[in-house]
C-alpha positions as a printed Julia matrix, in Angstrom:
409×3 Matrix{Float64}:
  -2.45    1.28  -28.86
  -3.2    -2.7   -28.59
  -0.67   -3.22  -30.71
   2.08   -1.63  -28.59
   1.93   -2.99  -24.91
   0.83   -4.99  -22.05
   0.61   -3.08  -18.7
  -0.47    0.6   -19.31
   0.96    3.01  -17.69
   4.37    1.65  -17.17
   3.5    -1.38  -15.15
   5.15   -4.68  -15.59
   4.05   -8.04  -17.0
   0.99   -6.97  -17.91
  -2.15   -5.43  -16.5
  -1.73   -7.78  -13.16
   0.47   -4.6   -12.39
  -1.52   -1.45  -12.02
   0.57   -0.63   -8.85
   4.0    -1.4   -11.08
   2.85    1.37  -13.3
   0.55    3.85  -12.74
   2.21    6.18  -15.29
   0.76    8.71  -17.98
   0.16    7.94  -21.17
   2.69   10.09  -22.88
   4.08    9.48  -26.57
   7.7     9.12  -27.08
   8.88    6.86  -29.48
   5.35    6.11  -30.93
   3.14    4.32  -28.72
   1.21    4.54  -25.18
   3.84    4.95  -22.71
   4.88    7.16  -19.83
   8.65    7.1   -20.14
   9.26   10.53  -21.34
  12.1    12.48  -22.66
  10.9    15.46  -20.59
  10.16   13.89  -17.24
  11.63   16.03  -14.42
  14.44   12.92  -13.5
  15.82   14.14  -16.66
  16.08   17.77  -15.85
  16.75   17.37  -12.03
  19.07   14.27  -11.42
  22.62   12.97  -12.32
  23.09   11.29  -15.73
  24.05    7.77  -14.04
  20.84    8.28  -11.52
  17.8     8.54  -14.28
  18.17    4.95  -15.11
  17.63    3.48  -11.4
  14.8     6.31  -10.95
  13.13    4.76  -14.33
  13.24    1.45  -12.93
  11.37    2.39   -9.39
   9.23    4.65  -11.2
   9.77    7.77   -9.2
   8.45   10.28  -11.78
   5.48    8.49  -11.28
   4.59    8.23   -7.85
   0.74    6.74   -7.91
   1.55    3.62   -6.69
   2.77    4.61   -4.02
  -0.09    7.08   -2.62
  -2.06    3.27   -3.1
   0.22    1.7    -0.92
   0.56    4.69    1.37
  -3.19    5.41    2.02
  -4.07    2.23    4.07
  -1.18    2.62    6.07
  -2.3     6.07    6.83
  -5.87    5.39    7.32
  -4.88    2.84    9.69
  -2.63    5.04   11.53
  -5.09    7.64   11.94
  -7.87    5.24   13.2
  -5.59    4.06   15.83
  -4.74    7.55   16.66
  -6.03    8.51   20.59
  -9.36   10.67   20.19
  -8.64   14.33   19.58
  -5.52   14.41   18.25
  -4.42   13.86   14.67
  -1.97   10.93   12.85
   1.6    10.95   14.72
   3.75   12.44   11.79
   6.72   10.78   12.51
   4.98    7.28   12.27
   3.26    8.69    8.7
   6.82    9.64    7.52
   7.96    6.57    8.06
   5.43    4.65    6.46
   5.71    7.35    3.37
   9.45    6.57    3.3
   9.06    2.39    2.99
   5.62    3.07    0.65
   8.73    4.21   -1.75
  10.8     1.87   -1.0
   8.71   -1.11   -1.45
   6.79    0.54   -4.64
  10.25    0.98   -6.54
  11.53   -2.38   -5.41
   8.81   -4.13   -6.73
   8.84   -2.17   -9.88
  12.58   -3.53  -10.33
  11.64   -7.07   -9.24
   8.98   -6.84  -12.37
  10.87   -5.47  -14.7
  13.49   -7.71  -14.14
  11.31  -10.88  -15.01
  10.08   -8.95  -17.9
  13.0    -7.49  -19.43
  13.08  -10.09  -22.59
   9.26   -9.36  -23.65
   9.81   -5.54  -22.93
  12.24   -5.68  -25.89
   9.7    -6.83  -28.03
   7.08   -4.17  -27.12
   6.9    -0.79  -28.65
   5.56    0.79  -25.66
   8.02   -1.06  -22.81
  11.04   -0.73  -25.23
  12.32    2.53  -23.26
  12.57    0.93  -19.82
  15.95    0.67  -18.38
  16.96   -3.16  -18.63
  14.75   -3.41  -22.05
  16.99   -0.58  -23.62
  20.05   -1.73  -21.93
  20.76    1.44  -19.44
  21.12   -0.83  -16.82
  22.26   -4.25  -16.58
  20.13   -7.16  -14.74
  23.24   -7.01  -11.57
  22.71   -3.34  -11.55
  19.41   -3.9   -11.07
  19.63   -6.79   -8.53
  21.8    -4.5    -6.54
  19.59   -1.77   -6.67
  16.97   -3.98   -5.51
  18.89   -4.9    -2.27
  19.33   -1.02   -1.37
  16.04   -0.3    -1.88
  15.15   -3.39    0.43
  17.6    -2.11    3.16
  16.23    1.15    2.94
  12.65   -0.37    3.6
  14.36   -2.79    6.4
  15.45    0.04    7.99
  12.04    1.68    7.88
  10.54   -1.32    9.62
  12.98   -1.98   12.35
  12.43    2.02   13.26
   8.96    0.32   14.2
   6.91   -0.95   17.39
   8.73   -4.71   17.66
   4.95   -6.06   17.3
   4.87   -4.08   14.08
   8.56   -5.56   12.97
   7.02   -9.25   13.23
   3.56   -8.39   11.6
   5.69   -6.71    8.43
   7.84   -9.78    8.46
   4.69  -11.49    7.97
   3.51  -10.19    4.83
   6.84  -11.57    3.14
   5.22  -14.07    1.29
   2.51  -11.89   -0.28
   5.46   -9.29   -2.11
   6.81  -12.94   -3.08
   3.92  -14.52   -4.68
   2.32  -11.57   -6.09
   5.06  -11.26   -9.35
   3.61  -15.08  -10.2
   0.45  -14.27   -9.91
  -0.66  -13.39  -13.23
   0.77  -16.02  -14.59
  -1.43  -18.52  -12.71
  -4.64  -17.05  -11.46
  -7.45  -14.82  -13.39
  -7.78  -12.86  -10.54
  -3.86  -11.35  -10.04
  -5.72   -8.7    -8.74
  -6.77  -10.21   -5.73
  -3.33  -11.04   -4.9
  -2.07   -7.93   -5.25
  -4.78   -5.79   -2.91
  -3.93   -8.7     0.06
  -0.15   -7.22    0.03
  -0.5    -3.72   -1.2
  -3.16   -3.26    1.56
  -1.19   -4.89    4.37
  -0.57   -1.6     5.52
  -3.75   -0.87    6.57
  -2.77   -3.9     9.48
   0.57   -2.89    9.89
  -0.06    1.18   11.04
  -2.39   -0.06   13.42
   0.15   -2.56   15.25
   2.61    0.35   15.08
   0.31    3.35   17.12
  -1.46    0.45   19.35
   0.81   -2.57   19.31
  -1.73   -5.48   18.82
  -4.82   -5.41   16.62
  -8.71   -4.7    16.73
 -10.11   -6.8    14.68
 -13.22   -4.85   14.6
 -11.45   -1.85   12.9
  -8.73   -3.79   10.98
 -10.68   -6.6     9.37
 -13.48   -4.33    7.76
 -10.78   -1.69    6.94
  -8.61   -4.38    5.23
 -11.63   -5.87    3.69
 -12.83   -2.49    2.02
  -9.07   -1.69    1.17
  -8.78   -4.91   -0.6
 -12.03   -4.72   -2.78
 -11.03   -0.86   -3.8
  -7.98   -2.63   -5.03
 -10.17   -5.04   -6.92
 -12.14   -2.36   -8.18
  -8.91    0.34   -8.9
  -6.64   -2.5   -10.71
  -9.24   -3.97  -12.9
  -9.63   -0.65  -14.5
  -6.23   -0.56  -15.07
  -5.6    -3.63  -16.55
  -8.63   -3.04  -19.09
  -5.58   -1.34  -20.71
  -4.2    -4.04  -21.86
  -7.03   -6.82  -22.36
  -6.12   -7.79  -25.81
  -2.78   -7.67  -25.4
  -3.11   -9.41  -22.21
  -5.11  -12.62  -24.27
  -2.48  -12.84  -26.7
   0.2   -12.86  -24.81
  -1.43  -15.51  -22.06
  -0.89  -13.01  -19.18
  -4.39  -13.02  -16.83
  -6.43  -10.52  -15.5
  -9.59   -9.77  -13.88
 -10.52   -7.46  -17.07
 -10.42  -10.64  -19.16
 -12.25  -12.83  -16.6
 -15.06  -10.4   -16.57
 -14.96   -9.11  -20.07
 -18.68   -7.87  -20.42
 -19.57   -8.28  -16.69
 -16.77   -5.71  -16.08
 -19.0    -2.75  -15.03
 -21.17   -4.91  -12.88
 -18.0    -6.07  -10.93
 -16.67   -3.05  -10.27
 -19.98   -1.59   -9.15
 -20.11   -4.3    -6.44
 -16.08   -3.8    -5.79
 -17.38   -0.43   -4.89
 -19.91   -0.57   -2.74
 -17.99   -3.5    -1.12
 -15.14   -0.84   -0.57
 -17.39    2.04    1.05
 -19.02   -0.63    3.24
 -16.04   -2.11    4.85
 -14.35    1.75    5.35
 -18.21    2.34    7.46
 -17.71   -0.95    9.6
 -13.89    0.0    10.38
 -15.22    3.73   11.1
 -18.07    2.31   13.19
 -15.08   -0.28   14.95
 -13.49    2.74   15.73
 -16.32    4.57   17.79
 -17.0     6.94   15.26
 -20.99    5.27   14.74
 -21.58    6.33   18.36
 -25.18    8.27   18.75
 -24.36   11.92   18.59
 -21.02   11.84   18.01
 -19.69   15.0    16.06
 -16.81   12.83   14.65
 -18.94   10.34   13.38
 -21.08   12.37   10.83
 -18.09   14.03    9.77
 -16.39   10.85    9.3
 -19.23    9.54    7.42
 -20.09   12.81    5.32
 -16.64   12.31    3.9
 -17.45    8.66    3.45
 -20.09    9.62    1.01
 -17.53   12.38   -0.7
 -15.55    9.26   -1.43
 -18.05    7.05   -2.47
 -19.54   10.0    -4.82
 -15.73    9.77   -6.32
 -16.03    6.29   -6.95
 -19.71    6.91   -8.76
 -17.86    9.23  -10.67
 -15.49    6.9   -11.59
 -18.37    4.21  -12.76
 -20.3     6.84  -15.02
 -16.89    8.32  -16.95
 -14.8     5.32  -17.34
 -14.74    4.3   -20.8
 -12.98    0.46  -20.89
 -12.07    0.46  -23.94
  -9.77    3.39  -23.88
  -6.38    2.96  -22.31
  -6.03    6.45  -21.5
  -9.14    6.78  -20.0
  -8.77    3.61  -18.25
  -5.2     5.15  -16.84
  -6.94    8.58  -16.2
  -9.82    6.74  -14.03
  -7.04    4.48  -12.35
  -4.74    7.42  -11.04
  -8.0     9.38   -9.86
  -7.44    6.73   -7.03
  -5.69    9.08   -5.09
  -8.12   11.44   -4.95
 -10.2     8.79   -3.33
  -7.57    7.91   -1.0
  -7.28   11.56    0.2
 -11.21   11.64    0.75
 -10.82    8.66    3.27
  -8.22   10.21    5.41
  -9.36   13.32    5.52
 -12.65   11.8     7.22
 -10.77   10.23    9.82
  -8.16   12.6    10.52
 -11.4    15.47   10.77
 -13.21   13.23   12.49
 -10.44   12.02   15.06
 -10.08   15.65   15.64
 -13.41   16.14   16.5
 -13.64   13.7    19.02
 -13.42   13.87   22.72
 -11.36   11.65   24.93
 -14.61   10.43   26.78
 -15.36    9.09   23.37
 -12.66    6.95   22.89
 -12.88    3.35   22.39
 -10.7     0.04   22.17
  -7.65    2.22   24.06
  -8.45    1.2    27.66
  -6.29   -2.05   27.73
  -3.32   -0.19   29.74
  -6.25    1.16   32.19
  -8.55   -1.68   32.18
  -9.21   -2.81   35.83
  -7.32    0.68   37.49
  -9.61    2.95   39.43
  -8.84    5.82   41.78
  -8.34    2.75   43.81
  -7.01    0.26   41.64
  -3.9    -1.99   42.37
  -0.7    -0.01   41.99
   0.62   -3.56   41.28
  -1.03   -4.22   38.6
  -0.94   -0.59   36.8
   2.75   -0.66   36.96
   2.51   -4.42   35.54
   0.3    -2.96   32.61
   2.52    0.47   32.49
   5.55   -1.8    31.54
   3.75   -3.81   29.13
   2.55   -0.74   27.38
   6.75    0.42   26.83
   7.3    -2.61   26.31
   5.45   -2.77   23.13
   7.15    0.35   21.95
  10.44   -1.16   21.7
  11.78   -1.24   17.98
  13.83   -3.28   15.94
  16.47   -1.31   16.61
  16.06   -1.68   20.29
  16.52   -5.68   19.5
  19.62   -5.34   17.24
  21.31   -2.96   20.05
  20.72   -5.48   22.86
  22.16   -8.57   20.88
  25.2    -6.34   19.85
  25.99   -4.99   23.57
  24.64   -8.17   25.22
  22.19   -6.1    27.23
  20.6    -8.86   29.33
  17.68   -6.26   30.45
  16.69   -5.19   27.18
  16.77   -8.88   26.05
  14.49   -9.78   28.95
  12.03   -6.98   28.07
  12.48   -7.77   24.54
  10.59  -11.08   25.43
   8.32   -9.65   27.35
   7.2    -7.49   24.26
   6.91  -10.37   22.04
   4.77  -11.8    24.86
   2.64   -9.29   25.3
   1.81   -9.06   21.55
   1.49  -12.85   21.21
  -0.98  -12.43   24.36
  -2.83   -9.32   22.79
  -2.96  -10.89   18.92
  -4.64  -14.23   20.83
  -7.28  -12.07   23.03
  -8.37   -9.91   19.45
């Protein structure tokens, strides 16, 4: 199995690319791999399609549930007390998760196409075998881009900018295996920007005290997720000078993860308790922190069972992931259910200040501000093409209003 690849599972450039991957260890053509004669893009989809669905890996769909879940967790949090995740907004979200996944599965395969050649077990992938050409894949690229441009200008404007802000993480991430032990790191600051990004989109400016720990905690389950992964490939990795936290820890490995872990559970608690789910008495709050402990028994699990030196096991522990994931948002989506609107905390910027006798003035001022921030990319794009000077104007008042909300958090 050393002998015959770098990033188990299917992901790129070697074990810096759990979320690449995330495959299943099938055999076809003699060695670890999970490009299969038998998948179901064989069976299901046009001769001239099964190539391009290769390349974003959609027969293999775990990396995206780990980009999707901190976009959903976030969107839940933010959700108003009592009523669960707006499923328009999670569609959305599902629909770029795809998107971006497969488009940075072609961006890694196309800097690896020359070694995959080389490698028994990445021999089989579309631009290694020569299904597709590096153009095709280029231009695949760009529509899977467009489709996940299109997902973020149906988006808040507030959430529009704050995507457009995580640009240079998707960018650097590809080179960072080549230049950093910890590629890992890296990779949970952009695959976890959701986890910011679904909370501008419900509220339209951010709560620190719910985003940071939830990023935090999403980050260091990254750490802890990935490094299993790319235990895969460890002696590959060293020969072939790619860099990973499985080789920076080599012996310390269980250790790490152990305190990736724990890190993990602890910042999901401080986002929950952010949130107003640590309130005394509050029915959402043990629920949200029974399932807390479900997910941290998962990740126990994980600890005891994983055996590091076996790539399938190692892939096996890495796509229980999603199990995890599913644990988290469960909790909040029960627990958001559970709670009552007098419960309800960090929503009370639109009514902050307005009584039964507060100035009518200065609720419709706040009113506007709160549609304001609703306004979507789309919105912007229609008032530049029909020179709409009022939607312009409010346009500016909605990047105003998020410029004044990011400076209060």
């Amino acid at each position: 199995v050393a002998a015959n690849g770098r990033g188990g599972g299917g992901g790129g450039g070697g074990s810096g690319g759990g979320v690449s991957g995330g495959g299943g260890g099938g055999l076809d053509g003699g060695g670890f791999t999970d490009i299969r004669s038998d998948m179901w893009l064989s069976a299901r989809m046009p001769a001239w399609l099964v190539p391009y669905g290769e390349l974003a890996r959609w027969d293999r769909p775990i990396g995206t549930w780990l980009l999707l879940w901190p976009c959903l967790w976030s969107i839940a949090l933010a959700a108003p007390a009592g009523t669960p995740p707006d499923p328009l907004l999670c569609s959305l979200f599902a629909a770029g998760a795809v998107a971006m996944r497969g488009a940075g599965c072609t961006v890694n395969d196309l800097w690896d196409r020359d070694f995959d050649r080389r490698v028994e077990r990445t021999r089989h992938r579309p631009l290694a075998r020569g299904a597709l050409q590096p153009s095709q894949a280029i231009g695949f690229l760009g529509a899977q881009l467009s489709v996940a441009l299109g997902v973020l200008l149906a988006l808040p404007l507030p959430a529009v900018a704050a995507g457009l802000a995580s640009t240079p993480l998707w960018v650097l991430y590809p080179l960072a295996k080549r230049v950093t032990d910890w590629p890992q790191a890296v990779l949970g600051a952009a695959i976890n920007y959701g986890g910011l990004l679904g909370w501008v989109a419900v509220r339209g400016d951010v709560d620190w005290a719910v985003v940071a720990p939830l990023y935090g905690g999403a980050w260091l389950w990254t750490l802890h997720y990935d490094t299993v992964y790319a235990h895969q490939d460890k002696r590959d990795d060293a020969a072939a000078g790619v860099r990973s936290t499985a080789l920076r820890l080599g012996d310390s490995t269980l250790p790490a993860l152990t305190l990736f872990s724990t890190g993990a559970i602890g910042g999901l608690a401080g986002a929950g308790a952010g949130a107003g789910f640590g309130a005394a008495g509050s029915p959402g709050g043990y629920v949200y922190f029974c399932g807390l402990a479900a997910a941290g028994g998962h990740l126990v699990w994980q600890l005891r069972t994983v055996r590091l030196d076996s790539p399938p096991d190692c892939l096996r522990i890495f796509q229980s992931n999603r199990d995890f994931g599913a644990l988290v948002f469960g909790a909040i989506v029960a627990a958001q259910l559970l709670r009552g609107a007098g419960e309800e905390g960090g929503e009370g910027e639109d009514a902050e200040g307005v009584g039964a006798e507060g100035d009518a003035e200065n609720a419709d001022r706040r009113g506007n501000r709160a549609r304001e921030r609703h306004l979507t990319g789309f919105d912007v794009l229609r008032s530049l093409w029909c020179g709409e000077a009022d939607i312009a104007s409010r346009v500016r008042c909605a990047v105003g209003f998020a410029a004044e909300r990011g400076g209060e958090s």
